[in-house]
C-alpha atoms as one frame of an Amber mdcrd trajectory, in Angstrom:
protein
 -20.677 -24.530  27.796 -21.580 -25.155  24.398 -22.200 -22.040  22.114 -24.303
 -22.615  19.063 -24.214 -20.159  15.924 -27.126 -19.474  14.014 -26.447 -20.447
  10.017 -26.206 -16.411   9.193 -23.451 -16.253  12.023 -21.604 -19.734  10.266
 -21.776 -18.319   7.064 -19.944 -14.945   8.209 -17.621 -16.668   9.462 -16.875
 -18.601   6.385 -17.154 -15.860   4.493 -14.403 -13.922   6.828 -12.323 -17.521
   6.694 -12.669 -16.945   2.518 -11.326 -13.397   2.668  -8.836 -14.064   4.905
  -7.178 -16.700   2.553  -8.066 -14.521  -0.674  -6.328 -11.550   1.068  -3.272
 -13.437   2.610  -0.096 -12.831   1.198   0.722 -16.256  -0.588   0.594 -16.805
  -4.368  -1.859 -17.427  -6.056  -1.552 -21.238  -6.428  -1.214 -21.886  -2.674
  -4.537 -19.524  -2.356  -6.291 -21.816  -4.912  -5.559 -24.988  -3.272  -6.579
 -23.771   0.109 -10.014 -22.663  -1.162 -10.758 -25.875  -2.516  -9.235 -28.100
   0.733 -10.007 -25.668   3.276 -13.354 -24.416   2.059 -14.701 -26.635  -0.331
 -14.754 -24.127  -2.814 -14.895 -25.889  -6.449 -12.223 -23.762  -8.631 -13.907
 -22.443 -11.720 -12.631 -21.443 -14.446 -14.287 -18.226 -13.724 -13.624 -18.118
 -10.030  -9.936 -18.507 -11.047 -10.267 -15.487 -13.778 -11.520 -13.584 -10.622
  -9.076 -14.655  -7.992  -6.433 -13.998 -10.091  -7.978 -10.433 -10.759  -7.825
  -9.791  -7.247  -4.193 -10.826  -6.687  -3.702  -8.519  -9.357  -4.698  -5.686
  -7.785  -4.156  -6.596  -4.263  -0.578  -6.617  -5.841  -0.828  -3.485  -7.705
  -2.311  -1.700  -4.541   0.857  -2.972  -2.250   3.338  -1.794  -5.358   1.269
   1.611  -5.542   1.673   2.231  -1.876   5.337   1.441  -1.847   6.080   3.878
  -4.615   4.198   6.209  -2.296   5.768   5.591   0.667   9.112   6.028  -1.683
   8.193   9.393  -3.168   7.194  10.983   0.592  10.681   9.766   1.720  12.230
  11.644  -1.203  10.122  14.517  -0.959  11.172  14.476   3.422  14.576  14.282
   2.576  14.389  16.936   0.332  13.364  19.623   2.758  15.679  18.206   5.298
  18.321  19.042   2.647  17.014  22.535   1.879  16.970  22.929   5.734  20.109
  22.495   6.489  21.635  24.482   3.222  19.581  27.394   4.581  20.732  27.319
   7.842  24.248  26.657   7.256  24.588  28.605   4.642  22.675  31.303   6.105
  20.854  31.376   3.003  17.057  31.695   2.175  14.993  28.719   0.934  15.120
  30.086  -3.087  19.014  29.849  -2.711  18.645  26.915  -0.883  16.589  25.227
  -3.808  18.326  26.066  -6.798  21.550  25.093  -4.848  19.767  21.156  -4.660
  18.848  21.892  -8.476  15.101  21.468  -7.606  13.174  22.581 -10.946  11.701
  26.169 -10.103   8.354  24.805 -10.889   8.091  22.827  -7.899   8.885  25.741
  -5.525   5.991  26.567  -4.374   5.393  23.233  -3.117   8.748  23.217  -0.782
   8.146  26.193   0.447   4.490  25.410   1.167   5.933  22.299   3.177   8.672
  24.203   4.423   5.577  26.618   6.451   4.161  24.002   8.174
Protein backbone atom coordinates (compact mmCIF):
# COMPACT_ATOMS: atom_id res chain seq x y z
CA UNK A 1 0.00 0.00 0.00
CA UNK A 2 1.23 3.14 -1.17
CA UNK A 3 0.25 6.32 0.89
CA UNK A 4 0.41 9.59 -0.93
CA UNK A 5 0.68 13.08 0.99
CA UNK A 6 -0.90 16.01 -0.25
CA UNK A 7 1.93 19.02 -0.79
CA UNK A 8 0.44 20.87 2.58
CA UNK A 9 1.06 17.44 4.44
CA UNK A 10 4.98 17.30 2.63
CA UNK A 11 5.62 20.63 3.55
CA UNK A 12 4.72 19.98 7.40
CA UNK A 13 6.70 17.53 7.42
CA UNK A 14 9.65 19.42 6.17
CA UNK A 15 8.93 22.01 8.15
CA UNK A 16 8.88 19.55 11.42
CA UNK A 17 12.28 17.86 9.73
CA UNK A 18 13.66 21.86 9.82
CA UNK A 19 12.77 22.31 13.48
CA UNK A 20 13.89 19.25 14.50
CA UNK A 21 17.52 19.96 13.24
CA UNK A 22 17.26 23.79 14.35
CA UNK A 23 16.22 22.52 17.85
CA UNK A 24 18.69 19.51 18.17
CA UNK A 25 21.35 19.82 20.47
CA UNK A 26 24.50 20.09 18.11
CA UNK A 27 26.43 23.32 17.44
CA UNK A 28 25.74 25.50 15.43
CA UNK A 29 28.06 24.58 12.51
CA UNK A 30 26.90 20.94 12.34
CA UNK A 31 23.14 22.53 12.31
CA UNK A 32 24.20 24.73 9.32
CA UNK A 33 25.58 22.07 7.26
CA UNK A 34 22.66 19.80 7.78
CA UNK A 35 20.18 22.47 6.61
CA UNK A 36 21.89 22.97 3.52
CA UNK A 37 22.63 18.88 2.74
CA UNK A 38 19.66 17.63 4.36
CA UNK A 39 17.15 20.27 3.36
CA UNK A 40 18.39 22.19 0.68
CA UNK A 41 18.23 25.17 2.58
CA UNK A 42 20.69 27.91 0.92
CA UNK A 43 22.57 29.54 4.12
CA UNK A 44 22.10 33.27 4.08
CA UNK A 45 23.78 35.53 5.53
CA UNK A 46 20.62 36.44 7.19
CA UNK A 47 19.34 32.96 7.81
CA UNK A 48 22.70 32.45 9.62
CA UNK A 49 22.19 35.89 11.76
CA UNK A 50 18.85 34.11 12.69
CA UNK A 51 19.96 30.59 13.36
CA UNK A 52 22.53 31.72 15.36
CA UNK A 53 19.91 33.92 17.31
CA UNK A 54 18.07 30.95 18.06
CA UNK A 55 20.99 28.86 19.37
CA UNK A 56 21.41 31.74 21.42
CA UNK A 57 18.52 31.55 23.19
CA UNK A 58 17.75 27.97 22.91
CA UNK A 59 21.10 28.10 24.93
CA UNK A 60 20.19 30.78 27.25
CA UNK A 61 16.75 29.03 27.95
CA UNK A 62 18.65 25.50 28.87
CA UNK A 63 21.29 27.73 31.15
CA UNK A 64 18.15 29.65 32.68
CA UNK A 65 16.44 26.44 33.57
CA UNK A 66 19.49 24.88 35.08
CA UNK A 67 20.08 27.81 37.38
CA UNK A 68 16.46 27.11 38.25
CA UNK A 69 16.55 23.75 38.79
CA UNK A 70 19.85 24.78 41.01
CA UNK A 71 18.16 27.43 43.14
CA UNK A 72 14.90 24.93 43.99
CA UNK A 73 17.53 22.33 45.09
CA UNK A 74 19.06 24.94 47.40
CA UNK A 75 15.96 26.33 48.50
CA UNK A 76 14.72 22.06 49.26
CA UNK A 77 17.69 21.55 51.07
CA UNK A 78 17.25 24.40 53.01
CA UNK A 79 14.02 23.42 54.68
CA UNK A 80 15.26 19.93 54.99
CA UNK A 81 17.98 21.60 57.12
CA UNK A 82 15.62 23.79 59.14
CA UNK A 83 13.61 20.50 59.59
CA UNK A 84 15.77 18.60 61.11
CA UNK A 85 17.38 21.55 63.48
CA UNK A 86 13.78 21.94 64.69
CA UNK A 87 13.16 18.62 65.43
CA UNK A 88 16.33 17.70 66.94
CA UNK A 89 16.79 20.48 68.61
CA UNK A 90 13.36 20.67 69.72
CA UNK A 91 13.43 24.08 68.59
CA UNK A 92 10.88 26.25 66.59
CA UNK A 93 11.45 27.19 62.92
CA UNK A 94 12.71 31.12 63.94
CA UNK A 95 15.49 29.34 66.05
CA UNK A 96 15.86 26.97 63.53
CA UNK A 97 16.57 29.78 60.84
CA UNK A 98 18.79 32.07 62.42
CA UNK A 99 20.73 28.91 63.60
CA UNK A 100 21.34 28.20 59.38
CA UNK A 101 22.05 32.13 59.28
CA UNK A 102 19.14 32.55 56.78
CA UNK A 103 18.71 36.52 56.41
CA UNK A 104 15.43 37.37 58.49
CA UNK A 105 14.04 38.84 55.39
CA UNK A 106 13.47 35.69 53.75
CA UNK A 107 11.48 34.18 56.67
CA UNK A 108 8.43 34.42 55.69
CA UNK A 109 9.10 32.52 52.69
CA UNK A 110 10.47 29.26 54.74
CA UNK A 111 7.96 29.28 56.84
CA UNK A 112 5.36 29.70 54.09
CA UNK A 113 7.06 26.47 52.50
CA UNK A 114 7.52 24.97 55.70
CA UNK A 115 3.11 24.99 55.92
CA UNK A 116 2.60 23.18 53.04
Amino acid sequence: MYLLLSATDQNYHRLIAMLDTLLARMDAETKKKKLQEEHNLPMTIKLEKEMNDMCNLSSGIREESRMEGKLEGRVETTIEFIKNIMFKRQSSAEEAMELLGINKAEYPRYLAMLQN
